Short mmCIF file of C-alpha atoms and ligand atoms in Angstrom, two decimals:
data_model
loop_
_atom_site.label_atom_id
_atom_site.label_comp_id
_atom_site.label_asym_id
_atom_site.label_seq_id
_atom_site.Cartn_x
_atom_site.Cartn_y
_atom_site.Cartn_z
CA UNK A 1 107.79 122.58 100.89
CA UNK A 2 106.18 119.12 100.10
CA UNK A 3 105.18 118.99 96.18
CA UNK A 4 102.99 116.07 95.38
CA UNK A 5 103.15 114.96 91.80
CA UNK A 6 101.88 111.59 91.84
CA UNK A 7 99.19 111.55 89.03
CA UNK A 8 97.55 108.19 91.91
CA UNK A 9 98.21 110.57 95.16
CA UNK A 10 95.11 110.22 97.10
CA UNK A 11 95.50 113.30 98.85
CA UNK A 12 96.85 117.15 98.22
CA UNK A 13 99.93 117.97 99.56
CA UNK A 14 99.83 119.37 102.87
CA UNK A 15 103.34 119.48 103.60
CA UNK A 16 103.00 116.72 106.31
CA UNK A 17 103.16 113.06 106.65
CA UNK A 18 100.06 110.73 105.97
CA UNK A 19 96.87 112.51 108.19
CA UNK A 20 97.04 110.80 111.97
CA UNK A 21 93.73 108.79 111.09
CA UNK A 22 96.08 106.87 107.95
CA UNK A 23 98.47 105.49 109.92
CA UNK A 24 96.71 102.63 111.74
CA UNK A 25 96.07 101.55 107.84
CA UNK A 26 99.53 101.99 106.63
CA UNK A 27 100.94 99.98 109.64
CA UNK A 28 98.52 97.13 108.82
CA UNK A 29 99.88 97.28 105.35
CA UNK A 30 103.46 97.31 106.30
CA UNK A 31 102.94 94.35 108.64
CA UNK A 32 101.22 92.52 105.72
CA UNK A 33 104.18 92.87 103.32
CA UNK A 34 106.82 91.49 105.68
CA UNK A 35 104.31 88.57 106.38
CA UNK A 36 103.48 87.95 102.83
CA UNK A 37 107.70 87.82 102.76
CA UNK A 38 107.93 85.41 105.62
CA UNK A 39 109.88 82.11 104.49
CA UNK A 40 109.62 80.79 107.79
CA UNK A 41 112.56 81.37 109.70
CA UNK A 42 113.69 83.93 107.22
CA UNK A 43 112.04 87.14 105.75
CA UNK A 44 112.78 87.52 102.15
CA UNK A 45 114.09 90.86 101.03
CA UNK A 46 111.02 90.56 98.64
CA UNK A 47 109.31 87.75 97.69
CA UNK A 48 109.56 88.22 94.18
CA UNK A 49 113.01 89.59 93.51
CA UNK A 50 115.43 89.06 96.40
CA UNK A 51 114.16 85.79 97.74
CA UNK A 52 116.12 84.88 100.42
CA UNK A 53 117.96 87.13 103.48
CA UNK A 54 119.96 89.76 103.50
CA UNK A 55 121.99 90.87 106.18
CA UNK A 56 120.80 94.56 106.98
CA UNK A 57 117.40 93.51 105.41
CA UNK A 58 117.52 91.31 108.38
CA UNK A 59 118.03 93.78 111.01
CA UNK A 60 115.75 96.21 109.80
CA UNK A 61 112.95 93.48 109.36
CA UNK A 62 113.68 92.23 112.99
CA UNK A 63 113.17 96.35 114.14
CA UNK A 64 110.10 96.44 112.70
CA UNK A 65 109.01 92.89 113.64
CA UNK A 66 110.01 93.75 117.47
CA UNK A 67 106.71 96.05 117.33
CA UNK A 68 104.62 93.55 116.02
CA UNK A 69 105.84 89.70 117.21
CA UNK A 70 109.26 90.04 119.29
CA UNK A 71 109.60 85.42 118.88
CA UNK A 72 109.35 86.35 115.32
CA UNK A 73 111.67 89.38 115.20
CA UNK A 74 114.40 87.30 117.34
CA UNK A 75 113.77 84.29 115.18
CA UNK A 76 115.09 86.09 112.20
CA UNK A 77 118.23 87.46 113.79
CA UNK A 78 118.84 83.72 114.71
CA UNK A 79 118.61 82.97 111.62
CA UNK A 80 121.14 85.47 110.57
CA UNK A 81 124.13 84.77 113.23
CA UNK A 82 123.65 81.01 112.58
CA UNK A 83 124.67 81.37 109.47
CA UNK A 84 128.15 83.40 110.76
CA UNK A 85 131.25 82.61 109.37
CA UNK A 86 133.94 80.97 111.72
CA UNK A 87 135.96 84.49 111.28
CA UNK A 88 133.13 86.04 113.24
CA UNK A 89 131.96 87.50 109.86
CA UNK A 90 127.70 88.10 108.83
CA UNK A 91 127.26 87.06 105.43
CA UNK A 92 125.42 89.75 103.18
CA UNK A 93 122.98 86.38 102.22
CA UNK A 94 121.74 83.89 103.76
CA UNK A 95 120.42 81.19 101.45
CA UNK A 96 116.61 80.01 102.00
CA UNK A 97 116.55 76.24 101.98
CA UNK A 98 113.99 76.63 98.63
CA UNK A 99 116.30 76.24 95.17
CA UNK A 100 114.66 79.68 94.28
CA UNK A 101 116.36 81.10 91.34
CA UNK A 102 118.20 84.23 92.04
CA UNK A 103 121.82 85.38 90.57
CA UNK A 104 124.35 84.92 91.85
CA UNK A 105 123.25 81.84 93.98
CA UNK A 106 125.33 79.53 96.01
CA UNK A 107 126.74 77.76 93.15
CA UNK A 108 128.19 81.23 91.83
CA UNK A 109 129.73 82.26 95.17
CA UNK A 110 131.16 78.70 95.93
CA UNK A 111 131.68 79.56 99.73
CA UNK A 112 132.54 76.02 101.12
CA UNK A 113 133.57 74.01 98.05
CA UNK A 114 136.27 77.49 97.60
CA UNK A 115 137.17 76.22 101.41
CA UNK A 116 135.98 79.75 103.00
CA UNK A 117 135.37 79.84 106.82
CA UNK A 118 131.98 79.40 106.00
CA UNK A 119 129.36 76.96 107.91
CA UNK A 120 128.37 73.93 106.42
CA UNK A 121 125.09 74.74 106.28
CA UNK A 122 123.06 77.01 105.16
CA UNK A 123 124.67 78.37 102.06
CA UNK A 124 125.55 81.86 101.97
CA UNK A 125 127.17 84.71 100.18
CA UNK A 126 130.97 85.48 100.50
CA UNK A 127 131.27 89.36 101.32
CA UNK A 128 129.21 90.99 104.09
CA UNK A 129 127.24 94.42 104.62
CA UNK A 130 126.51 97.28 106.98
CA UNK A 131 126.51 96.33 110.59
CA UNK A 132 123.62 97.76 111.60
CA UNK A 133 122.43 94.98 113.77
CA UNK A 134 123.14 96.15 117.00
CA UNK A 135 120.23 98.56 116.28
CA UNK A 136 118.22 95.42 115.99
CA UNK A 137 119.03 94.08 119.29
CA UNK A 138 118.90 97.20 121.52
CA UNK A 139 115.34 96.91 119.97
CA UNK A 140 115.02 93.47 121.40
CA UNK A 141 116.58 94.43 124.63
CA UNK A 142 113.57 97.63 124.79
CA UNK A 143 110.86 95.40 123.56
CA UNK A 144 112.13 92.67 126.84
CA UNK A 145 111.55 96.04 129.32
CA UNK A 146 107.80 95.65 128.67
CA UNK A 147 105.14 94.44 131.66
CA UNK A 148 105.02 91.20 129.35
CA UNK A 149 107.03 88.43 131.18
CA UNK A 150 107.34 86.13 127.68
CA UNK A 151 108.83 89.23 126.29
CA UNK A 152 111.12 89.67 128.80
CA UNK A 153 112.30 85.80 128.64
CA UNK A 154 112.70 85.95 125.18
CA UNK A 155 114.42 88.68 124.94
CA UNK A 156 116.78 87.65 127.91
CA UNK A 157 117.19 84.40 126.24
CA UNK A 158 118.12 85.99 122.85
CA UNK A 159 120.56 88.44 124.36
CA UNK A 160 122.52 85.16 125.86
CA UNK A 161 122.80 83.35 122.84
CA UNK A 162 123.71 86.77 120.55
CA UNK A 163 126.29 88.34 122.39
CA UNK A 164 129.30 86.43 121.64
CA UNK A 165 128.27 86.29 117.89
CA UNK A 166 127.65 89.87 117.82
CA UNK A 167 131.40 90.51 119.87
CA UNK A 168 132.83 88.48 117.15
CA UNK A 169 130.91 90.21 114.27
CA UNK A 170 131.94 93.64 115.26
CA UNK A 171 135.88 92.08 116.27
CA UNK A 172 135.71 90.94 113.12
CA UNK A 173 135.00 94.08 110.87
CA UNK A 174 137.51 95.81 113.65
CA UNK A 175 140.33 93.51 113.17
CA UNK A 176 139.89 92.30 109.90
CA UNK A 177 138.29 94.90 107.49
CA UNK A 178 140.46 97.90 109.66
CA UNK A 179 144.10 95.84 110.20
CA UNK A 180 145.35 99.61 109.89
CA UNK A 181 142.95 100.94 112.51
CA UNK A 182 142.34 103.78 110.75
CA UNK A 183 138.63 103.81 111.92
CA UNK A 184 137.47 102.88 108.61
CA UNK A 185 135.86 99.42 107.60
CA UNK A 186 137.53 98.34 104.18
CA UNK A 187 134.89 96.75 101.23
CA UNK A 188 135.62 94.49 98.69
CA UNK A 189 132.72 94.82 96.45
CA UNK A 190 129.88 97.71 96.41
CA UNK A 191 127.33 95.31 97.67
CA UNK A 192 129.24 95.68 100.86
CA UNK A 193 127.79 98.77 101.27
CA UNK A 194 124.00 98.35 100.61
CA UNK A 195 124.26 101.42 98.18
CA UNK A 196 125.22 99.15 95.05
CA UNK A 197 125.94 101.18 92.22
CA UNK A 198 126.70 104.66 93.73
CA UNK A 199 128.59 106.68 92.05
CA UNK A 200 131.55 107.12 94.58
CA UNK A 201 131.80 103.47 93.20
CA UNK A 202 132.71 104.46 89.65
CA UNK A 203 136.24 105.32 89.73
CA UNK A 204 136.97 101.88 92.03
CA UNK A 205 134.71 100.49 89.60
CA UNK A 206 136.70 101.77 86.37
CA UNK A 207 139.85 100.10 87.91
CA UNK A 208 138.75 96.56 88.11
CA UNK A 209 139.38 94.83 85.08
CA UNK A 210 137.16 91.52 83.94
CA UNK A 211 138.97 88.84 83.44
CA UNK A 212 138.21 87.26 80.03
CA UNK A 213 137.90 83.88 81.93
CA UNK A 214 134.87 85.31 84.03
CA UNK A 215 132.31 82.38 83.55
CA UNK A 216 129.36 83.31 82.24
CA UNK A 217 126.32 83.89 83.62
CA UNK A 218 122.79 85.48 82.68
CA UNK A 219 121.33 88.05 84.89
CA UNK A 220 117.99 87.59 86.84
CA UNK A 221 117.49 91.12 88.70
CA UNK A 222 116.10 92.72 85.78
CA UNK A 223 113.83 90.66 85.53
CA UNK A 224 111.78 92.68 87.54
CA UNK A 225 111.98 95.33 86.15
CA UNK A 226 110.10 97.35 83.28
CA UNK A 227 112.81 99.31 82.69
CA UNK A 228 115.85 97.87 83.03
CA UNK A 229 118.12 101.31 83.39
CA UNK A 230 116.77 101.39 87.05
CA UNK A 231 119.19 98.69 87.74
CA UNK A 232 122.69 98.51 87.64
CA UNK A 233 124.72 98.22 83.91
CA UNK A 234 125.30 95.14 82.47
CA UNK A 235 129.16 96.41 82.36
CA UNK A 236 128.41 97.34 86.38
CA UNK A 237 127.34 93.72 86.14
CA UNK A 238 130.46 92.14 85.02
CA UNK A 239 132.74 93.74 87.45
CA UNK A 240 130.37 92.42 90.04
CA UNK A 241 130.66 89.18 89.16
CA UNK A 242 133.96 89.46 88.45
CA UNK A 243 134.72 90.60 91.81
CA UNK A 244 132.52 87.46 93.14
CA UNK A 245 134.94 84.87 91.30
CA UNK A 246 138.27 87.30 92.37
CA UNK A 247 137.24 86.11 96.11
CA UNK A 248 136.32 82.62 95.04
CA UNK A 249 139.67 81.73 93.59
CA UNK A 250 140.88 82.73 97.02
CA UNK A 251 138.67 80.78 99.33
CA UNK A 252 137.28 84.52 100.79
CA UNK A 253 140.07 84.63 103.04
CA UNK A 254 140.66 87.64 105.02
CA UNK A 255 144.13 88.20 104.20
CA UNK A 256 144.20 86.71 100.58
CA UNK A 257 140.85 89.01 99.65
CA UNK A 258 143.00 92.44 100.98
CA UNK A 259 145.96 91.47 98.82
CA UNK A 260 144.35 90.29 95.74
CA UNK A 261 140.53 92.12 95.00
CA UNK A 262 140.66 94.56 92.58
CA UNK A 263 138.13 96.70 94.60
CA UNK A 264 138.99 97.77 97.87
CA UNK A 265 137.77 101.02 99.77
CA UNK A 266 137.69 102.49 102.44
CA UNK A 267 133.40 103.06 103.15
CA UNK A 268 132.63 106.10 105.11
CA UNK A 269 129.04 105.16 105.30
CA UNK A 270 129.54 102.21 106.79
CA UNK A 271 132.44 103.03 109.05
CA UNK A 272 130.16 105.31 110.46
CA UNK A 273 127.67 102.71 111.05
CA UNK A 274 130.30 100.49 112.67
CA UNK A 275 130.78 103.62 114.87
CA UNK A 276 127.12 104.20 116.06
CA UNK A 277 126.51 99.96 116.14
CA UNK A 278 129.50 99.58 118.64
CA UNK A 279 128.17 102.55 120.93
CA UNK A 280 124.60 100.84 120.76
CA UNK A 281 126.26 97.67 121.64
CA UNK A 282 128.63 99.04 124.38
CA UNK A 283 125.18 100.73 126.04
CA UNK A 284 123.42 97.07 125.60
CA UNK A 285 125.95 95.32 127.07
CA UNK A 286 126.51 97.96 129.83
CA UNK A 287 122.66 97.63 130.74
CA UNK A 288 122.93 93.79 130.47
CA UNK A 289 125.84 93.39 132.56
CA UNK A 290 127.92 91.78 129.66
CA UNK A 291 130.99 91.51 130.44
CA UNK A 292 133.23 94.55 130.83
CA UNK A 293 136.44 94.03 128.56
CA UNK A 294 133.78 93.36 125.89
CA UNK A 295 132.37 97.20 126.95
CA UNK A 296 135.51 98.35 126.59
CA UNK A 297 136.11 96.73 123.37
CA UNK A 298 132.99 98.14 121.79
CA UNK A 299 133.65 101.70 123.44
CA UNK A 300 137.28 101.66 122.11
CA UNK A 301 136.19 101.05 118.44
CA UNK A 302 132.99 103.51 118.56
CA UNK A 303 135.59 105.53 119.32
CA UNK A 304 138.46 105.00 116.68
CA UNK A 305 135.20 104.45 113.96
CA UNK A 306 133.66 107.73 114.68
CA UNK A 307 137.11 109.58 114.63
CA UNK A 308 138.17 107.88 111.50
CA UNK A 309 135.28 109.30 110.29
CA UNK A 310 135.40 112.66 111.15
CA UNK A 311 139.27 112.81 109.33
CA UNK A 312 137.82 112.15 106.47
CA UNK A 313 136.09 115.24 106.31
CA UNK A 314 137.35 117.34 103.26
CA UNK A 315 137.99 121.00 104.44
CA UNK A 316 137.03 122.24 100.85
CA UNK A 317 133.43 120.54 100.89
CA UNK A 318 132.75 120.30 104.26
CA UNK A 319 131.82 117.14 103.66
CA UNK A 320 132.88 113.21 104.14
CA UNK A 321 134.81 110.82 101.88
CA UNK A 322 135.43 107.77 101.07
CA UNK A 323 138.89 106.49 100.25
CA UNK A 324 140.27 104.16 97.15
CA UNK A 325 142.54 101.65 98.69
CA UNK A 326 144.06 100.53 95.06
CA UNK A 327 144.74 104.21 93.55
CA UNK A 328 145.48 105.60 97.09
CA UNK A 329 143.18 108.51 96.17
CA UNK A 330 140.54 110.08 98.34
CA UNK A 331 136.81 109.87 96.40
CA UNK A 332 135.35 113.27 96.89
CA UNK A 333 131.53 112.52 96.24
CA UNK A 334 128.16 114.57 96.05
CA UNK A 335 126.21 111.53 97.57
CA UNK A 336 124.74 111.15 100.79
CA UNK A 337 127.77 109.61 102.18
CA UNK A 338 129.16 112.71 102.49
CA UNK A 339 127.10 113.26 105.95
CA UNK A 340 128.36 110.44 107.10
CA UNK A 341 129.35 111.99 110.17
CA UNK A 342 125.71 112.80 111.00
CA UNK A 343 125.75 109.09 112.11
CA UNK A 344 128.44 108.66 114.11
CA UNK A 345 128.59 111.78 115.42
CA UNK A 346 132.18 113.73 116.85
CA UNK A 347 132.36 117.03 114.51
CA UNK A 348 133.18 120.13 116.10
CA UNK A 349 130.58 122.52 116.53
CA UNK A 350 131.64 124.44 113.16
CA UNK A 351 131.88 121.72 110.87
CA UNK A 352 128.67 119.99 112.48
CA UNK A 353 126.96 123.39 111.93
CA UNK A 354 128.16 123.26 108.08
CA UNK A 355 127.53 119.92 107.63
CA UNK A 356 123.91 120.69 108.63
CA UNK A 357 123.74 123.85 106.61
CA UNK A 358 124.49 121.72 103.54
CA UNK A 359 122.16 119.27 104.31
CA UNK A 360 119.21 121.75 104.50
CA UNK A 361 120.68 123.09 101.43
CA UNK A 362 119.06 124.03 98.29
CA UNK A 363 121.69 121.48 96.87
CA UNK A 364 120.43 118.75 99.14
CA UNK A 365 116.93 118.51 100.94
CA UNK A 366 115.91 121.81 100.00
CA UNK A 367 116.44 121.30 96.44
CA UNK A 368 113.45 123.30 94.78
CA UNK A 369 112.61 119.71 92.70
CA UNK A 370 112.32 117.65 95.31
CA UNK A 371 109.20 116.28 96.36
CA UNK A 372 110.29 116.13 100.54
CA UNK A 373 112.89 117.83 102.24
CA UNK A 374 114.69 114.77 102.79
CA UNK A 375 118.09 113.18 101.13
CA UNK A 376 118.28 111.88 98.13
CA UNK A 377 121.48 109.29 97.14
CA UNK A 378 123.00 111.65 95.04
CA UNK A 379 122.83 115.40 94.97
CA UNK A 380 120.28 117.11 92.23
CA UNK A 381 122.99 119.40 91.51
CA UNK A 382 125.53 116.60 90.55
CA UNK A 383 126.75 115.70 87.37
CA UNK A 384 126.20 112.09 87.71
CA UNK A 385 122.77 112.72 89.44
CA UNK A 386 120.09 110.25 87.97
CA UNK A 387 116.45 110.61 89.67
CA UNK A 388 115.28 106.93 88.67
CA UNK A 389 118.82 104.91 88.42
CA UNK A 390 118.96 102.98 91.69
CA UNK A 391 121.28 104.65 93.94
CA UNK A 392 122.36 107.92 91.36
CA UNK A 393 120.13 110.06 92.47
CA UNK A 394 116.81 108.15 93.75
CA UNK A 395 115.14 108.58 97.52
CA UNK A 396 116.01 105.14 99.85
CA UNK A 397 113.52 105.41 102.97
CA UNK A 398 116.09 103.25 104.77
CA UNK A 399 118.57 106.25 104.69
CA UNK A 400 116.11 108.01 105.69
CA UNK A 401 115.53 105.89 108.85
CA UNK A 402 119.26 105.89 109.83
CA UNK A 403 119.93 109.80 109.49
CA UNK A 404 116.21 109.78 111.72
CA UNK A 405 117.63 107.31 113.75
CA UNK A 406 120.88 109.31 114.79
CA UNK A 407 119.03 112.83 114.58
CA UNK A 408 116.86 111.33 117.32
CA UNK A 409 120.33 109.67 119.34
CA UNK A 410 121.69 113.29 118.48
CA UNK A 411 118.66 115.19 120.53
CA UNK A 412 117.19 116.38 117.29
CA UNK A 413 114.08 115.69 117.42
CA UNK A 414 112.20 118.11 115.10
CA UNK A 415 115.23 116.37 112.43
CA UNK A 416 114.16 113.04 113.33
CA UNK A 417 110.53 113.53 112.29
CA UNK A 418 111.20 115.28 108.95
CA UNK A 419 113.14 111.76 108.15
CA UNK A 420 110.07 110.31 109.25
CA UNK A 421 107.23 112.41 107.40
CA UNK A 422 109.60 111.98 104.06
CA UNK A 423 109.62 108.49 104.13
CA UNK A 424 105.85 107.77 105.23
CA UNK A 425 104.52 110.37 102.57
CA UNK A 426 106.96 107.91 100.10
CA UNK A 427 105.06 105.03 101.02
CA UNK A 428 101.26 106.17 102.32
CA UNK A 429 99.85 104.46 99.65
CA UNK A 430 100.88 101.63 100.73
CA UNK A 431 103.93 100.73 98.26
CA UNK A 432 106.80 99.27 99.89
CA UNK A 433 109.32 99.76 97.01
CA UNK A 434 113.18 99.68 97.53
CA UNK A 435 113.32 103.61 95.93
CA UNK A 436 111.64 106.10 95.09
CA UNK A 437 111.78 109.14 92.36
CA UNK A 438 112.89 112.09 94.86
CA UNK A 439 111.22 114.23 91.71
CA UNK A 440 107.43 112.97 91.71
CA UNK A 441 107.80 109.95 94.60
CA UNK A 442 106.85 107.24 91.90
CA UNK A 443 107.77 103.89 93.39
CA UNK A 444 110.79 102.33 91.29
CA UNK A 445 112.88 98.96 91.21
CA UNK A 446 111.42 95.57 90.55
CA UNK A 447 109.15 95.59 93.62
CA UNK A 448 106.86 97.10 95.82
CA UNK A 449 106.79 94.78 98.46
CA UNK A 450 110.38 95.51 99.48
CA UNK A 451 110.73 94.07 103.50
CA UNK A 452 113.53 97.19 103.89
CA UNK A 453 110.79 99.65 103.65
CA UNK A 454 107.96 98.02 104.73
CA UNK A 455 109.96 97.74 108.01
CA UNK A 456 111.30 100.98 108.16
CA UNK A 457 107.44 101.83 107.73
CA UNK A 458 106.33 100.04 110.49
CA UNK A 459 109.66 101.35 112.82
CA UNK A 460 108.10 104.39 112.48
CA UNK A 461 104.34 104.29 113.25
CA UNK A 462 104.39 102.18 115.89
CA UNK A 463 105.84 102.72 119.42
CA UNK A 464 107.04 100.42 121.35
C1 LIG B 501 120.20 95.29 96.87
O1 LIG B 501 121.41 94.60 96.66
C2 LIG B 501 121.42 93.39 95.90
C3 LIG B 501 122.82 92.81 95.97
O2 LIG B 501 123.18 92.50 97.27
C4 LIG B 501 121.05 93.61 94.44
O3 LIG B 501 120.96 94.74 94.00
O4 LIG B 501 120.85 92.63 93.75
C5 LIG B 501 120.46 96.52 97.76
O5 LIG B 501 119.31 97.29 97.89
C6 LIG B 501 120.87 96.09 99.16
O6 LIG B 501 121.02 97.21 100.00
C7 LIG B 501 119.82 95.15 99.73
O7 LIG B 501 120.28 94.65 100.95
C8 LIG B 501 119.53 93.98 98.77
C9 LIG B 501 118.35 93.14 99.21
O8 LIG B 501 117.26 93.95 99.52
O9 LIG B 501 119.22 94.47 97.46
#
């Protein structure tokens, strides 16, 4: 099944992950990148391209940093909820205190001088992202059930100081990004969703209209790259932005942002998340005797998230979708949100079965192209499928670590490790890049040192 058409591979495909004897290596070199990203208090996304912190970069590098340093893996999610928003939200950046040039910076977003919710200091971004960081602190939580009585303190410690932030976080997304409760979390811009430029973006995308007042601005994310097409458009670009400055004339308030944005949908993906996150967090708190209205709280929207989820499910396809808020149009899409439901779990046994069935399919992981039997963003079969633009078609091993993650919660185990095996035979030699060509595995983006992967990396060879 495994094709290996790196001209650099160091090895012949097998049709397994890296050999046992790699591993220790490949750890050591995952460990490295997030320490060569270390700002301090902070890990940057990647040095060289996304220098500060990003939410779910954040999470993920504090789950792989719990393996290695738990002070330094708590330290970061600090970091994070300090930076909250009086609202309760997580901002999807958190500026480093270094003037490093990156676009859009906090000049662009203008959260406090705009009058946002947003603390004084440090500066961050207006719009948020996946709230995956309840998988983060369950990690903390397991790593503080070790023989090792700092660990245990720390982790204790942590858990006092991050539950009300995290109640409020996940209140937040309930109350204000699902005022229908609907059991979907609205976005307001595709970088809400961590999958940027995915195409069940481009008809919410072909709806928002730049102003011809959009200031203007020169992009710095390319950069990076050799090839520029494995970024977003430069007319993706605009909308961005324009989106950016839609939320800035309205001081990112909740109510103001749902009434005015030009983009507004309703993210599968990420509802899903929101669904799995507040079961992980009910189970935390139930273990850590938080207390029991907040339980109930979390357990009442895993449950409205993973059924609002599950109605989406289009009885043609089989498969999950996303909804456009502004056309009032369901976005049927051959991506990988479409097993969205394989997160937060509550199919019946027939669609589960189909859902699965197209997943192994020969127009998903079994695809006869492919290079591992693993997801790619965008189906191979799809017209809009692109193997080396960003999230059209490219393998993202941190997808591949949250459909592992919920095969495992699932009782899947045999699932769980074919996540695993993709995403290590991505990276064994030792390139940590943001995504990879699901034809030949080639490393793409601006960077190989990419703290999303690297962690991911490091989640999965070492046991706690
Ligand atoms: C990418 O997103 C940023 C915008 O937020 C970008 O493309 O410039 C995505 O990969 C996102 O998922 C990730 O959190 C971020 C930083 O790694 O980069």
């Amino acid at each position: 099944m495994w094709r290996d058409t790196r001209a650099r591979s160091v090895r012949a495909a097998t049709g397994a992950a890296p050999p046992r004897g790699a591993e220790p290596a490949l750890a050591a070199r995952a460990a490295y990148r997030l320490r060569g990203n270390d700002l301090g208090a902070m890990t940057a996304s990647a040095a060289d391209m996304y220098p500060h912190l990003w939410s779910w970069d954040a999470a993920f590098a504090a789950i792989g940093l719990a393996k290695l340093d738990l002070q330094r893996a708590v330290r970061e999610l600090d970091t994070l909820l300090a930076a909250q928003w009086s609202t309760g939200m997580l901002p999807h950046i958190v500026f480093a205190a270094e003037q490093v040039d990156y676009f859009p910076g906090p000049e662009r977003w203008g959260c406090r001088e705009s009058g946002a919710p947003a603390p004084v200091a440090p500066p961050t971004s207006g719009i948020c992202q996946p709230p995956v960081h309840a998988f983060a602190v369950q990690r903390v939580v397991a790593a503080g059930r070790h023989p090792s009585r700092s660990d245990r303190d720390l982790s204790e410690a942590f858990l006092r100081r991050a539950w009300v932030p995290m109640m409020a976080w996940h209140r937040w997304l309930a109350e204000q990004r699902d005022p229908e409760a609907e059991g979907l979390i609205t976005i307001y811009h595709s970088w809400e969703s961590g999958i940027d430029n995915c195409p069940r973006w481009d008809g919410p995308y072909s709806r928002v209209v730049v102003g011809d007042d959009l200031p203007p601005y020169r992009r710095r994310d390319k950069l990076n790259v050799t090839d520029p097409s494995q970024r977003p458009t430069d007319a993706d670009y605009d909308r961005y932005i324009w989106l950016v400055e839609q939320m800035r004339r309205v001081g990112y308030a909740d109510a103001s942002v749902r009434g005015t944005c030009d983009f507004a949908v309703k993210d599968v993906f990420t509802s899903a998340i929101m669904a799995a996150a507040s079961e992980v967090l009910a189970e935390v708190g139930e273990e850590t005797r938080a207390p029991a209205v907040d339980v109930a709280d979390l357990r009442a929207w895993a449950a409205r998230f993973r059924a609002g989820v599950v109605r989406t499910v289009d009885t043609g396809t089989g498969l999950a979708r996303d909804r456009d808020l502004r056309a009032d149009s369901w976005i049927s899409s051959e991506t990988i949100a479409g097993f969205a439901p394989l997160l937060s779990g509550g199919l019946d046994p027939a669609a589960q079965r189909r859902m699965l069935a197209t997943f192994d399919s020969p127009t998903w992981c079994a695809h006869p192209r492919l290079v591992a039997p693993a997801p790619p963003s965008t189906s191979p079969e799809a017209a809009v499928f692109r193997p080396r633009e960003y999230a059209r078609g490219p393998y993202w091993p941190v997808l591949f670590w949250l459909f592992g993650w919920a095969f495992e919660r699932h009782g899947w185990p045999e699932r769980a490790t074919q996540m695993r095996d993709a995403g290590l035979w991505l990276t064994r030699e030792g390139d940590f890049a943001e995504y990879y060509e699901p034809f030949t595995g080639e490393p793409l983006g601006g960077t190989t040192a990419h703290s999303l992967t690297a962690a991911v990396v490091l989640d999965w060879l070492c046991s706690l």
